[in-house]
XYZ file of C-alpha atoms in Angstrom:
733
model
C 169.876 148.317 72.871
C 172.756 150.756 73.395
C 173.274 149.823 77.053
C 173.291 146.107 76.298
C 175.554 146.383 73.256
C 178.052 148.785 74.835
C 178.236 146.629 77.978
C 179.092 143.555 75.901
C 181.645 145.480 73.819
C 183.245 146.902 76.945
C 183.403 143.471 78.587
C 185.062 141.942 75.511
C 187.687 144.673 75.287
C 188.340 144.467 79.010
C 188.905 140.709 78.870
C 191.154 141.040 75.846
C 193.337 143.659 77.506
C 193.709 141.649 80.715
C 194.571 138.491 78.751
C 197.063 140.296 76.560
C 198.815 142.059 79.432
C 198.977 138.953 81.633
C 200.189 136.702 78.829
C 202.200 138.920 76.502
C 202.824 142.318 78.068
C 201.938 145.549 76.292
C 203.585 145.104 72.908
C 202.114 144.115 69.559
C 198.359 144.389 70.200
C 196.240 144.939 67.063
C 193.550 146.947 68.840
C 191.619 147.980 65.716
C 190.930 144.414 64.666
C 189.988 143.415 68.217
C 187.606 146.393 68.375
C 185.995 145.492 65.037
C 185.405 141.920 66.174
C 184.071 143.089 69.533
C 181.587 145.407 67.791
C 180.328 142.615 65.515
C 180.328 139.913 68.186
C 178.512 142.065 70.734
C 176.028 143.012 68.011
C 175.163 139.355 67.393
C 174.767 138.739 71.129
C 172.623 141.865 71.506
C 170.408 140.776 68.632
C 169.846 137.328 70.148
C 169.013 138.719 73.576
C 166.691 141.312 72.034
C 164.611 138.882 69.967
C 164.312 136.153 72.622
C 161.590 136.241 75.237
C 161.000 135.183 78.810
C 163.363 133.018 80.775
C 165.407 132.082 77.725
C 166.289 135.764 77.271
C 167.648 136.013 80.808
C 169.632 132.793 80.528
C 171.114 133.909 77.227
C 172.150 137.254 78.710
C 173.914 135.553 81.634
C 175.670 133.157 79.272
C 176.953 136.053 77.147
C 178.341 137.695 80.276
C 179.967 134.695 81.926
C 181.081 132.468 79.065
C 183.687 134.957 77.740
C 185.068 135.252 81.269
C 185.288 131.467 81.676
C 186.814 130.982 78.223
C 189.362 133.772 78.675
C 190.280 132.446 82.116
C 190.764 128.947 80.717
C 192.894 130.340 77.915
C 195.009 132.268 80.389
C 195.645 129.189 82.558
C 196.418 127.027 79.502
C 198.819 129.659 78.187
C 200.663 129.796 81.487
C 201.066 126.001 81.534
C 201.738 125.107 77.897
C 202.927 128.416 76.410
C 200.283 127.991 73.676
C 196.621 129.004 73.282
C 194.036 126.288 73.840
C 192.446 125.222 70.555
C 189.497 122.985 69.804
C 191.805 120.267 68.575
C 193.560 120.216 71.938
C 190.191 119.868 73.681
C 188.807 117.131 71.445
C 192.038 115.190 70.843
C 193.862 115.736 74.119
C 191.276 116.781 76.686
C 190.970 113.384 78.331
C 194.712 112.887 78.448
C 195.223 116.337 79.922
C 192.636 115.845 82.671
C 194.077 112.484 83.681
C 197.779 113.375 83.422
C 198.088 117.138 83.839
C 195.733 117.855 86.718
C 198.677 118.844 88.949
C 199.974 121.299 86.349
C 196.443 122.611 85.773
C 195.976 123.176 89.499
C 199.295 125.018 89.739
C 198.358 127.045 86.665
C 195.068 128.086 88.233
C 196.765 129.023 91.500
C 199.437 131.023 89.683
C 196.842 132.859 87.607
C 194.480 133.631 90.509
C 195.187 137.394 90.602
C 194.432 137.748 86.906
C 191.441 135.397 87.142
C 190.015 137.604 89.885
C 190.524 140.650 87.690
C 188.791 138.866 84.800
C 185.746 138.019 86.916
C 185.419 141.439 88.568
C 183.514 143.417 85.878
C 180.565 140.994 85.572
C 179.241 141.263 89.146
C 179.966 145.007 89.091
C 178.007 145.410 85.853
C 175.089 143.338 87.146
C 175.017 145.364 90.363
C 175.014 148.688 88.473
C 172.264 147.554 86.107
C 170.174 146.405 89.062
C 170.630 149.741 90.838
C 169.533 151.527 87.672
C 166.544 149.162 87.435
C 167.549 148.416 83.868
C 165.613 145.711 82.055
C 166.554 143.531 79.122
C 165.132 145.039 75.927
C 162.546 143.444 73.630
C 163.444 144.264 70.054
C 161.033 145.542 67.468
C 161.959 145.454 63.777
C 163.660 148.868 63.977
C 165.967 147.642 66.736
C 166.771 144.529 64.710
C 167.719 146.674 61.710
C 169.893 148.981 63.788
C 171.684 146.034 65.353
C 172.215 144.496 61.920
C 173.885 147.725 60.807
C 176.218 147.578 63.827
C 177.096 143.953 63.084
C 177.781 144.810 59.458
C 179.984 147.721 60.475
C 182.036 145.501 62.743
C 182.457 142.834 60.077
C 183.373 145.469 57.503
C 186.023 146.884 59.814
C 187.541 143.448 60.306
C 187.501 142.773 56.557
C 189.135 146.132 55.786
C 191.831 145.418 58.346
C 192.555 142.005 56.831
C 192.494 143.281 53.247
C 194.921 146.015 54.195
C 197.195 143.371 55.669
C 196.969 141.316 52.505
C 197.767 144.290 50.280
C 200.674 145.360 52.450
C 201.883 141.765 52.874
C 201.730 142.307 56.615
C 202.824 139.472 58.876
C 199.563 139.514 60.843
C 197.633 138.599 57.691
C 199.896 135.628 56.994
C 199.751 134.527 60.638
C 195.944 134.540 60.589
C 195.323 133.110 57.143
C 198.040 131.622 54.997
C 200.096 129.918 57.720
C 197.904 130.049 60.788
C 200.021 130.591 63.891
C 197.739 130.474 66.962
C 200.367 131.770 69.384
C 201.098 134.872 67.345
C 197.406 135.471 66.636
C 196.593 135.161 70.338
C 199.391 137.562 71.213
C 198.560 140.206 68.622
C 194.810 139.831 67.988
C 193.543 138.323 71.201
C 191.285 135.549 72.475
C 188.266 136.345 70.304
C 190.328 136.352 67.103
C 191.902 133.016 68.001
C 188.507 131.570 68.900
C 186.965 132.767 65.640
C 189.845 131.549 63.464
C 190.125 128.236 65.268
C 186.362 127.611 65.241
C 185.930 128.227 61.518
C 189.116 126.323 60.742
C 187.988 123.364 62.865
C 184.541 123.298 61.286
C 186.123 123.501 57.848
C 188.375 120.548 58.579
C 185.407 118.502 59.789
C 183.128 119.173 56.821
C 185.915 119.261 54.236
C 184.913 122.668 52.933
C 187.136 125.652 52.298
C 187.310 128.621 54.645
C 189.502 131.519 53.687
C 192.938 131.021 55.126
C 192.313 127.616 56.633
C 195.013 126.020 54.484
C 198.294 127.363 53.207
C 198.274 128.719 49.709
C 200.677 127.399 47.137
C 204.034 129.106 46.831
C 205.956 129.063 43.644
C 209.141 130.248 45.328
C 211.984 130.394 42.879
C 210.384 127.729 40.747
C 213.213 125.298 41.415
C 212.567 124.090 44.931
C 216.253 124.473 45.739
C 217.420 125.798 49.047
C 218.017 129.456 49.697
C 221.691 128.692 50.066
C 221.910 127.300 46.546
C 219.731 130.098 45.167
C 222.303 132.645 46.329
C 225.313 130.753 45.025
C 226.859 133.795 43.380
C 228.785 135.946 45.781
C 228.870 133.316 48.522
C 231.924 133.005 50.705
C 232.526 129.424 49.712
C 230.949 126.009 49.793
C 229.388 124.966 53.056
C 230.872 122.146 55.119
C 233.367 120.870 52.577
C 236.598 119.135 53.458
C 239.489 121.540 53.160
C 242.338 119.635 54.700
C 243.463 116.755 56.820
C 241.376 116.459 59.954
C 239.302 119.640 59.756
C 236.027 120.929 58.421
C 235.708 124.512 57.301
C 232.522 126.390 56.533
C 232.321 130.033 55.611
C 228.972 130.128 57.398
C 230.078 128.545 60.612
C 230.939 124.821 60.556
C 234.358 123.910 61.848
C 236.041 121.223 63.867
C 238.235 118.178 63.837
C 237.339 115.054 61.964
C 237.744 111.969 64.141
C 241.079 110.226 63.825
C 241.278 106.914 62.075
C 240.506 104.945 65.217
C 238.257 107.400 67.019
C 234.880 106.569 65.506
C 234.779 102.873 64.912
C 237.426 101.618 67.281
C 239.775 100.572 64.517
C 237.895 101.162 61.279
C 239.527 103.840 59.177
C 237.659 106.696 57.542
C 239.513 107.871 54.464
C 239.161 111.544 53.686
C 240.650 111.611 50.233
C 238.471 112.656 47.333
C 236.660 109.643 45.952
C 237.132 107.577 49.093
C 234.528 105.048 50.078
C 231.885 105.842 52.651
C 232.372 103.117 55.187
C 231.075 100.434 52.781
C 233.185 97.476 51.724
C 234.876 97.606 48.354
C 233.753 95.152 45.691
C 235.896 92.273 44.385
C 237.901 94.619 42.175
C 238.947 96.685 45.183
C 237.031 99.727 43.941
C 234.636 101.516 46.354
C 230.967 100.886 45.714
C 230.168 104.598 45.898
C 232.501 107.539 45.511
C 232.153 110.846 47.289
C 230.189 112.881 46.664
C 226.933 111.464 45.306
C 223.337 112.738 45.575
C 221.274 111.355 48.435
C 218.081 110.614 46.525
C 215.941 107.889 45.018
C 215.389 107.652 41.312
C 211.762 108.704 40.822
C 209.384 108.397 37.885
C 208.323 112.036 37.889
C 205.718 111.523 35.164
C 204.043 108.928 37.366
C 204.396 111.152 40.435
C 202.635 114.000 38.632
C 199.947 111.690 37.259
C 199.114 110.538 40.797
C 198.369 114.116 41.897
C 194.617 114.659 42.195
C 194.642 118.080 43.895
C 196.715 121.265 44.063
C 198.589 120.177 47.177
C 199.830 116.953 45.607
C 200.711 118.755 42.375
C 202.712 121.288 44.392
C 204.571 118.488 46.170
C 205.421 116.760 42.896
C 206.814 120.020 41.483
C 208.689 120.794 44.687
C 210.343 117.403 45.010
C 211.293 117.272 41.341
C 212.891 120.704 41.493
C 214.634 120.282 44.838
C 218.383 119.745 44.684
C 219.256 116.666 46.784
C 221.828 116.808 49.550
C 225.102 115.119 48.637
C 227.065 112.560 50.596
C 230.085 113.708 52.552
C 233.048 112.475 54.553
C 230.769 111.313 57.365
C 228.507 109.221 55.163
C 228.342 105.681 56.495
C 230.825 106.022 59.363
C 228.343 104.218 61.630
C 227.226 101.663 59.063
C 226.337 98.425 60.829
C 226.188 99.999 64.303
C 223.388 99.887 66.882
C 221.401 103.056 67.551
C 219.769 104.093 70.826
C 217.778 107.266 70.247
C 216.129 109.225 73.054
C 213.664 112.088 73.124
C 214.233 113.551 76.583
C 211.253 115.205 78.242
C 211.849 118.889 78.985
C 215.592 118.494 78.570
C 217.895 121.504 78.521
C 221.614 122.120 78.314
C 221.336 123.699 81.745
C 220.538 120.321 83.301
C 224.094 119.258 82.465
C 226.558 119.571 85.344
C 229.808 117.673 85.674
C 229.239 117.107 89.379
C 225.548 116.139 89.415
C 224.889 114.724 85.951
C 228.298 113.297 84.995
C 227.030 110.918 82.310
C 225.132 113.663 80.501
C 228.261 115.784 80.797
C 230.375 113.007 79.314
C 228.036 112.374 76.385
C 227.465 116.066 75.637
C 231.144 116.998 75.592
C 232.590 114.062 73.682
C 231.482 112.561 70.406
C 229.930 115.194 68.175
C 229.488 118.499 70.023
C 226.937 120.819 68.421
C 227.547 124.406 69.475
C 224.527 125.974 67.745
C 221.707 123.492 68.201
C 218.088 124.596 68.717
C 214.903 122.816 69.799
C 211.800 124.874 68.929
C 208.601 124.669 70.976
C 205.626 123.482 68.923
C 201.899 123.673 69.577
C 201.565 120.206 71.106
C 204.880 120.494 72.962
C 205.946 116.898 73.694
C 204.012 115.092 70.967
C 205.046 117.565 68.278
C 208.602 117.491 69.603
C 208.565 113.707 69.200
C 207.054 114.050 65.737
C 209.810 116.266 64.395
C 212.483 114.131 66.104
C 211.092 110.926 64.587
C 210.102 112.161 61.121
C 212.294 115.145 60.194
C 209.068 116.995 59.301
C 207.720 120.240 60.753
C 204.488 119.690 62.738
C 201.312 120.865 61.008
C 199.154 122.567 63.608
C 198.456 120.390 66.628
C 198.792 116.635 67.174
C 200.733 115.894 63.998
C 201.930 112.572 65.404
C 198.347 111.459 65.985
C 197.377 112.601 62.497
C 200.176 110.467 61.072
C 198.801 107.327 62.721
C 196.975 106.203 59.578
C 199.579 107.450 57.091
C 202.287 105.588 55.244
C 205.368 106.605 57.239
C 207.806 105.008 54.829
C 210.932 107.013 55.618
C 211.390 106.751 59.367
C 214.428 105.160 61.020
C 212.776 101.761 61.691
C 211.959 101.372 57.982
C 215.622 101.712 57.051
C 216.857 99.455 59.843
C 214.277 96.867 58.753
C 215.922 96.764 55.315
C 219.014 95.428 57.103
C 217.028 92.894 59.111
C 217.079 94.944 62.333
C 213.973 95.077 64.524
C 213.239 98.493 66.085
C 211.896 98.776 69.631
C 210.390 101.799 71.414
C 209.642 102.443 75.087
C 207.993 105.139 77.190
C 207.740 105.239 80.990
C 204.162 106.498 80.940
C 200.858 105.025 79.828
C 200.695 103.018 76.628
C 197.761 105.047 75.308
C 198.893 108.592 76.065
C 198.889 110.631 72.829
C 197.784 107.349 71.153
C 201.383 106.164 71.048
C 200.104 102.577 70.902
C 198.902 103.524 67.399
C 201.415 106.092 66.183
C 204.690 104.461 67.161
C 203.924 101.052 65.612
C 202.944 103.013 62.517
C 206.446 104.530 62.549
C 207.793 100.973 62.514
C 208.506 100.410 66.207
C 207.451 97.581 68.488
C 206.188 99.918 71.203
C 205.770 99.299 74.925
C 204.682 101.517 77.812
C 204.947 101.205 81.576
C 201.172 101.059 82.157
C 197.986 100.578 80.173
C 196.261 103.941 80.469
C 192.813 103.663 78.894
C 193.532 100.342 77.176
C 192.294 96.934 78.283
C 194.737 94.563 79.935
C 193.374 91.556 78.106
C 194.364 92.985 74.731
C 197.434 95.079 75.595
C 199.106 93.483 78.605
C 201.935 92.099 76.451
C 202.872 95.684 75.540
C 203.774 96.620 79.120
C 207.353 96.409 80.390
C 208.103 95.887 84.107
C 208.824 98.851 86.388
C 209.029 98.974 90.163
C 206.993 102.196 90.403
C 205.044 102.593 87.147
C 202.491 104.934 88.735
C 205.000 107.458 90.099
C 204.701 110.925 88.593
C 206.884 111.487 86.821
C 208.158 107.936 86.494
C 211.811 106.897 86.703
C 213.859 106.760 83.511
C 216.329 104.556 85.382
C 213.605 102.019 86.130
C 212.594 102.130 82.459
C 216.136 101.184 81.450
C 216.241 98.422 84.039
C 212.979 96.990 82.750
C 213.724 97.175 79.019
C 217.440 96.652 78.353
C 217.212 92.865 78.858
C 214.825 92.692 75.898
C 217.455 93.703 73.335
C 220.949 93.751 74.842
C 221.698 90.190 73.736
C 220.758 90.784 70.106
C 223.394 90.945 67.415
C 222.117 94.365 66.341
C 219.336 96.691 67.474
C 217.707 100.089 67.150
C 215.896 101.321 70.250
C 213.908 104.515 70.807
C 213.082 105.942 74.251
C 210.666 108.717 75.180
C 211.682 109.694 78.719
C 209.495 111.360 81.341
C 211.596 111.981 84.477
C 212.264 115.588 83.440
C 208.568 116.485 83.290
C 207.240 119.587 85.020
C 206.255 120.794 87.583
C 209.619 121.457 89.153
C 209.203 121.228 92.901
C 209.894 118.750 95.687
C 206.299 117.967 96.603
C 204.564 117.038 93.360
C 207.537 115.775 91.352
C 208.555 112.266 92.410
C 211.931 112.366 90.653
C 212.829 115.754 92.090
C 211.911 114.448 95.527
C 213.945 111.270 95.009
C 217.114 113.253 94.246
C 216.444 116.209 96.527
C 219.334 115.604 98.896
C 221.896 115.702 96.076
C 220.939 119.281 95.110
C 220.346 120.629 98.616
C 223.624 122.537 98.628
C 222.924 124.503 95.433
C 222.389 128.239 95.888
C 219.287 128.255 93.688
C 215.545 128.510 94.033
C 213.474 125.370 94.601
C 212.359 125.499 90.977
C 215.908 125.341 89.596
C 217.109 122.759 92.115
C 214.079 120.549 91.465
C 214.697 120.727 87.717
C 218.294 119.554 88.079
C 217.189 116.886 90.563
C 214.625 115.284 88.255
C 217.135 115.270 85.393
C 219.562 113.408 87.624
C 217.238 110.441 87.090
C 217.819 110.692 83.329
C 221.539 110.813 84.047
C 221.319 107.655 86.164
C 219.373 105.968 83.362
C 222.097 106.786 80.843
C 224.824 105.674 83.246
C 223.073 102.340 83.682
C 222.596 102.039 79.907
C 226.296 102.545 79.201
C 227.260 100.056 81.899
C 224.964 97.387 80.472
C 226.178 98.011 76.923
C 229.763 97.638 78.061
C 229.028 94.430 79.962
C 227.412 92.981 76.836
C 230.303 94.038 74.603
C 227.992 96.375 72.659
C 229.275 99.804 73.713
C 231.839 100.330 70.947
C 229.294 99.443 68.272
C 226.440 101.564 69.631
C 225.576 105.183 68.861
C 223.673 107.232 71.453
C 221.547 110.109 70.178
C 219.528 112.326 72.525
C 217.499 115.453 71.907
C 214.847 117.317 73.856
C 211.200 117.478 72.865
C 211.165 121.094 74.049
C 212.878 123.349 76.559
C 211.456 123.212 80.137
C 208.558 125.577 79.536
C 207.301 124.724 83.010
C 209.644 127.544 84.034
C 208.969 131.157 83.202
C 211.773 133.130 81.603
C 213.077 134.477 84.907
C 213.276 130.999 86.411
C 214.912 129.591 83.299
C 217.482 132.389 83.301
C 218.294 131.613 86.922
C 218.941 128.009 85.928
C 221.072 129.145 82.980
C 222.930 131.732 85.030
C 222.582 134.311 82.271
C 220.109 136.345 80.259
C 218.228 134.461 77.539
C 216.554 137.445 75.922
C 218.751 137.711 72.826
C 217.442 136.230 69.603
C 216.329 132.630 70.133
C 218.390 131.887 73.234
C 215.421 130.267 75.011
C 215.509 127.469 72.445
C 219.244 126.761 72.411
C 219.851 123.220 73.546
C 222.176 120.236 73.378
C 222.114 117.442 70.823
C 223.957 114.368 72.043
C 225.372 112.264 69.218
C 227.963 109.970 70.732
C 229.970 106.828 70.218
C 232.611 105.542 72.610
C 235.218 105.518 69.853
C 234.966 109.304 69.548
C 235.710 110.213 73.164
C 239.400 110.879 72.528
C 238.727 113.210 69.618
C 235.356 115.006 69.882
C 234.135 116.900 66.829
C 232.833 120.433 67.402
C 230.158 121.534 64.952
C 229.431 125.254 64.819
C 226.904 125.015 62.009
C 223.371 126.037 62.976
C 221.135 122.982 63.252
C 217.906 121.865 64.872
C 215.714 118.902 65.714
C 214.314 118.586 62.196
C 217.866 117.743 61.015
C 218.333 114.678 63.234
C 216.715 112.021 61.029
C 218.542 112.884 57.765
C 221.800 113.240 59.723
C 221.430 109.789 61.272
C 220.476 108.257 57.938
C 223.660 109.666 56.440
C 225.892 108.573 59.313
C 224.498 105.036 59.233
C 225.040 104.832 55.494
C 221.420 104.172 54.519
C 220.370 104.839 50.942
C 217.782 107.549 51.533
C 216.217 110.484 49.724
C 217.177 113.771 51.356
C 214.199 115.462 49.692
C 211.717 113.569 51.868
C 212.407 115.712 54.956
C 212.146 119.311 56.052
C 215.513 118.937 57.775
C 218.912 118.380 56.189
C 221.966 116.307 57.038
C 223.974 118.520 59.384
C 227.258 117.466 57.770
C 226.121 118.345 54.256
C 227.103 121.451 52.327
C 223.672 122.985 52.963
C 223.688 126.178 54.998
C 222.257 125.657 58.470
C 218.614 126.537 59.069
C 216.365 126.237 62.125
C 212.662 127.036 61.749
C 210.422 127.976 64.668
C 206.694 127.696 65.287
C 206.028 131.298 64.242
C 208.216 130.916 61.097
C 211.019 132.956 62.567
C 214.343 131.329 61.787
C 218.071 131.118 62.401
C 220.709 130.510 59.730
C 224.489 130.447 59.835
C 224.460 134.150 59.024
C 221.492 135.658 60.879
C 218.796 135.348 63.511
C 215.420 136.490 62.199
C 212.987 136.736 65.149
C 209.294 137.463 64.681
C 208.446 141.159 64.741
C 211.959 142.248 65.726
C 215.024 143.440 63.803
C 217.211 140.796 62.219
C 220.419 140.018 64.101
C 223.292 139.643 61.640
C 226.086 137.322 62.695
C 229.714 138.286 62.205
C 232.928 136.552 61.239
C 236.088 136.448 63.353
C 236.937 139.983 62.184
C 233.610 141.424 63.348
C 232.251 141.788 59.800
C 228.698 140.714 58.941
C 228.691 137.362 57.153
C 226.255 138.806 54.607
C 227.220 142.137 52.988
C 224.735 144.977 53.378
C 223.859 145.024 49.684
C 222.890 141.310 49.799
C 220.881 141.286 53.033
C 217.481 142.048 51.548
C 217.801 139.324 48.939
C 219.211 136.913 51.519
C 216.266 137.407 53.882
C 213.712 137.151 51.079
C 215.233 133.873 49.880
C 215.278 132.326 53.335
C 211.760 133.498 54.196
C 210.551 131.725 51.083
C 212.593 128.670 52.001
C 210.941 128.608 55.421
C 207.478 128.814 53.851
C 208.317 126.070 51.381
C 209.543 123.679 54.069
C 206.511 124.449 56.233
C 204.190 123.777 53.319
C 206.096 120.664 52.257
C 205.728 119.194 55.761
C 202.041 120.084 56.021
C 201.153 118.576 52.666
C 203.186 115.408 53.251
C 201.105 114.803 56.377
C 197.709 115.915 55.067
C 197.968 114.104 51.754
C 199.653 110.918 53.037
C 202.107 111.699 50.272
C 204.794 109.144 51.006
C 202.363 106.617 49.525
C 202.565 108.422 46.190
C 206.340 108.724 46.412
C 206.720 105.011 47.056
C 204.736 104.235 43.945
C 207.021 106.499 41.918
C 210.315 105.074 43.203
C 212.093 103.059 40.530
C 212.494 99.718 42.351
C 216.097 99.093 41.437
C 217.079 102.410 43.055
C 215.105 102.223 46.303
């Protein structure tokens, strides 16, 4: 018994250490918990081998030796490719897509991980050889051996329970990461493969059977009891209102928003934006000459809260009703409605980064990024399902809940997306992607968002049923496909319309970044041949040149059709190019990216031709979850700011960006996971938050982060927009 059990414990610990070192380095490993699980897990395996007989016993023993090696190796390769652990949901929901679309990346991941894979495999043949030399035989357990093994299993489980209970009592982050707000990446990095497997397996089984496993769902948070933002909860002692107009042509924000307001002709090509108190918001005055709405006014629907509460049939829905009722709405501002009546072309750019922008090689990206609105502190977090989750937050303003949130939303009432608001003005919304129609089930999810969606090829769908949903491309099977060809094949469908909203999910910037397997990098290879960079960096810039050509063509066609002045271009990444490791990404950036959340800094393009002469610099911290409410405000839609995790960037709300591990950035600090808080300073070098207020400030924002996470999760899980729609007073919607 002892030889078998100790061998299995040793193998588990060995695999965990190799995985942790290869994926995360030496820091932050919770060895005690890993040891407790290894003791219990090896005890269960030992018990099964001991009580089985004959050939089944031998097969079981071999499985217990090799399966952990295979699983750990697969996890290591997946981590290297996607920067996330592989969960059951990824296997069941995305396995087919991954095998058909990511086989090149998987092959490169395996090749890159070969040294560590060899190290992972090494102990099993060595152990088998030693046991054979010793003429050791698999044991047959009597009742005494069974009882002893049961004691070992119990001891291991008890150790794990004690560790978790200590974390709960001490309010340790590892307890929250594992239970209350499950963060697979942090759990994998601190507790290892076995912990992630155990937590994911029980959580997945719980979700399938509808039962309740400890920690599988977030617990309710009462917060301050008001649902207001942390910024409003710390109103006393603040340095002033955020993002309020303080004078002709400027914005001032004690927490970091400043810049010029566009001149009277710079936004709309002749339409004036008044900045006097009480001015109208881009809407026409009524017959009396009075503005229809004065600034400021709350951006919210009138809700029947009694009805909303009566519709709640579980704790999650009751929490949402309380949260929404207590949440202070964002107010309108000087930018409300400045693009009312305009067209919108909105792009989620695959793997896009600020470091793809070069005046010489990507001149259109350079033009769009440096005129219009220029966001100096914009972040794009990396979520568990990278591209799909990046699309989800870009299209919904909600934080993804675990993996495949977009797919989970496919059957929900997505009442508050951009197409729903454009539809109220009689505008049809179109969406395009230069990849297969079925990938990530976009043929289901995007129509559910309100788009008429088309892809460049069918994927797994039948041509007889879906052929009409394919747009023409010269090389639809290229990998990655050409964003320029996507524009050429789709612009004719809408350019002649009086008004339109179009969404694009690009693909030319997809990894891997080399000149052999990346068709777009190869196509533009000659243009980057003179750069003094590695192949990886040159190939990344080269494939993004195709996005630049697509945007150049788009602007040309808009201008030809007389639509350019009345069209807004918005572009954000789905994620940074995680196909590069940090060293490669820093080479591309030309600087270190190790401070705070520098890896996730990015560029938000929000551009109109009328703004080129007078760009507006925005220093306020903002992120991808803020795009939807910001656009709704700029286009003058009547919307409810409480329906999103993000906030209108131009509102008085203090800036907040939330990351996958619930670390965050505000206008006053950077709060990374497991590291000291970085406090930002004013122009005099003084911390924006006084020392005596820092503890309260952090506590308030940590609660705010939890609340917005929970709000987003429950909206998705409970299909809660359906309840909200029932509670909207019709005359106010």
